Amino acid sequence: MSFRFLTAGESHGRSLVGIMEGLPSGLKILEKEIHQELKRRKQGYGRGARQKIEDDALEILTGVRHGESMGSPITLVIWNKDFENWGEIMQVAPFKGKVKRQVHVPRPGHADYVGGVKYKHKDLRNVLERASARETAIRVALGSVAKFFLKELGVHIASRVVSIGDVHDSSIVKTPIHQLNEKMDKSPVRCYSKASEKKMIEAIDMARKNGDSLGGVFEVIVSGAPLGLGSYVQWDRRLEGPLAQAFMSLNAIKGVEIGMGFDSAHQSGRKVHDEMAPSQKKVKFKSNKTGGIIGGMSSGEDIIIRAAMKPIATLMKPLNSVDLRSGESVKAHVERSDYCAVPAAGVIGESLAALCLAEAVLEKFGGDSMSEIKKRVKDWRKNY
Ligand code: EPS
């Protein structure tokens, strides 16, 4: 396992922490550039009040010296500003008083109930604090380091929203991928078409008015990934696997597809498989319906991943649940929350893809320093 990472921390605890191991030396890493990615994650029409509280103050604690990685483990921390409002509730030291804001009524759609049974928690806050989507902030911090690494090798990652609720944007992306985020970040819902953007905002407003929430589909596009990442020789080396796992590990994701994805199940082979034609570099693909991954390996074309996000679990007009103390049927617990977080999920997805592809690149090319790996990738690209 040459490249790996871990995260730790609770939503209203003191901090979120991430440790990354296996990154080569010589990569420029600046706190302000990571912070820029964290700011992107906070955006999106339908995001809750927490995003206004947090400034996601980030610090690099280890593994970087004079703005460059050293090849040793990198530790990042994000201080939770809101912790100052949750002192007694979230303090590490034993607390003898009456604990406020306990949770005894699980929210349908969240980890509360099953997590409480699994870990034998009476106060389900012990579950929701770690299960919260707040954790994605530190994964974006780690993922942004992976994005900087991939960018040095000519790999760019962007995202856009494809649908929110039943509003779909069927636009074809024409913007070069390395310029796409600049355009998408200007849209409150990070979608390509202005007409769809308006309808998505209306749908989110309607959900908020009805005390409801919305999910949707986002798309992550990776350009420049070298051909041959992953492998068909072993089940757990097929590149689709770690990407699917990474996206499914994002809060509220219920489906992942690559390229045509589920649509390819309804089409005949002649409409699905990408024909190949002679090209000065031996072969070129005449289309990319496979979404940049074929037979468990990157094809050198854009990698296109879409993920389906279920609506946010916390509803301001809560659904029915059970008070675990009395066993009575009651309305579910309500926590401050988003109404729709699909635009943010796309930004998070970029980081998840970056973390997977950084590992795949290091697995294929190895390399302990940026200069070593850059040369290897450059030489490899001459082959196709
Ligand atoms: C989130 C932080 C959370 C939620 C939200 C997303 O902060 P708080 O619970 O203090 O409001 O706003 O998390 C969820 C909606 C969820 O169901 O986990 C974040 O930083 O992305």
Short mmCIF file of N, CA and C in Angstrom, two decimals, residues 7 15 53 82 86 104 115 131 139 153 228 261 264 266 344 361 374:
data_model
loop_
_atom_site.label_atom_id
_atom_site.label_comp_id
_atom_site.label_asym_id
_atom_site.label_seq_id
_atom_site.Cartn_x
_atom_site.Cartn_y
_atom_site.Cartn_z
N THR A 7 -8.90 9.74 8.09
CA THR A 7 -9.43 10.98 8.67
C THR A 7 -9.92 10.68 10.08
N SER A 15 -11.80 19.52 16.24
CA SER A 15 -11.13 19.58 14.93
C SER A 15 -11.42 18.35 14.09
N ILE A 53 -20.90 29.64 9.54
CA ILE A 53 -20.16 29.68 10.82
C ILE A 53 -18.69 29.32 10.60
N ASP A 82 -17.30 26.10 15.34
CA ASP A 82 -18.55 25.91 16.08
C ASP A 82 -18.30 25.20 17.41
N TRP A 86 -20.21 24.33 21.54
CA TRP A 86 -20.57 22.96 21.91
C TRP A 86 -19.68 22.42 23.02
N HIS A 104 -32.29 11.03 21.05
CA HIS A 104 -32.87 9.71 21.37
C HIS A 104 -33.90 9.28 20.32
N GLY A 115 -26.39 2.96 13.90
CA GLY A 115 -25.12 3.27 14.59
C GLY A 115 -25.26 3.14 16.09
N ALA A 131 -20.83 10.53 11.79
CA ALA A 131 -21.49 10.19 10.52
C ALA A 131 -21.80 11.44 9.70
N ARG A 139 -11.61 15.38 4.02
CA ARG A 139 -11.31 14.58 2.82
C ARG A 139 -11.07 15.50 1.62
N LEU A 153 1.24 16.32 -13.07
CA LEU A 153 1.44 15.24 -14.06
C LEU A 153 0.51 15.40 -15.25
N GLY A 228 -3.68 3.06 -18.79
CA GLY A 228 -3.11 1.90 -18.11
C GLY A 228 -3.10 1.94 -16.60
N GLY A 261 -22.75 4.21 -18.11
CA GLY A 261 -23.29 3.63 -16.88
C GLY A 261 -24.56 2.82 -17.09
N SER A 264 -26.09 2.09 -20.50
CA SER A 264 -25.51 1.08 -21.41
C SER A 264 -26.23 -0.26 -21.25
N HIS A 266 -29.31 -0.60 -21.36
CA HIS A 266 -30.53 -0.61 -22.20
C HIS A 266 -30.21 -0.49 -23.68
N ALA A 344 -22.13 20.81 -3.60
CA ALA A 344 -20.96 20.55 -2.74
C ALA A 344 -20.46 19.12 -2.95
N VAL A 361 -1.84 6.13 -9.84
CA VAL A 361 -0.65 6.63 -10.53
C VAL A 361 0.62 6.15 -9.82
N LYS A 374 7.54 12.47 -12.54
CA LYS A 374 7.22 13.27 -13.73
C LYS A 374 7.89 12.70 -14.97
#
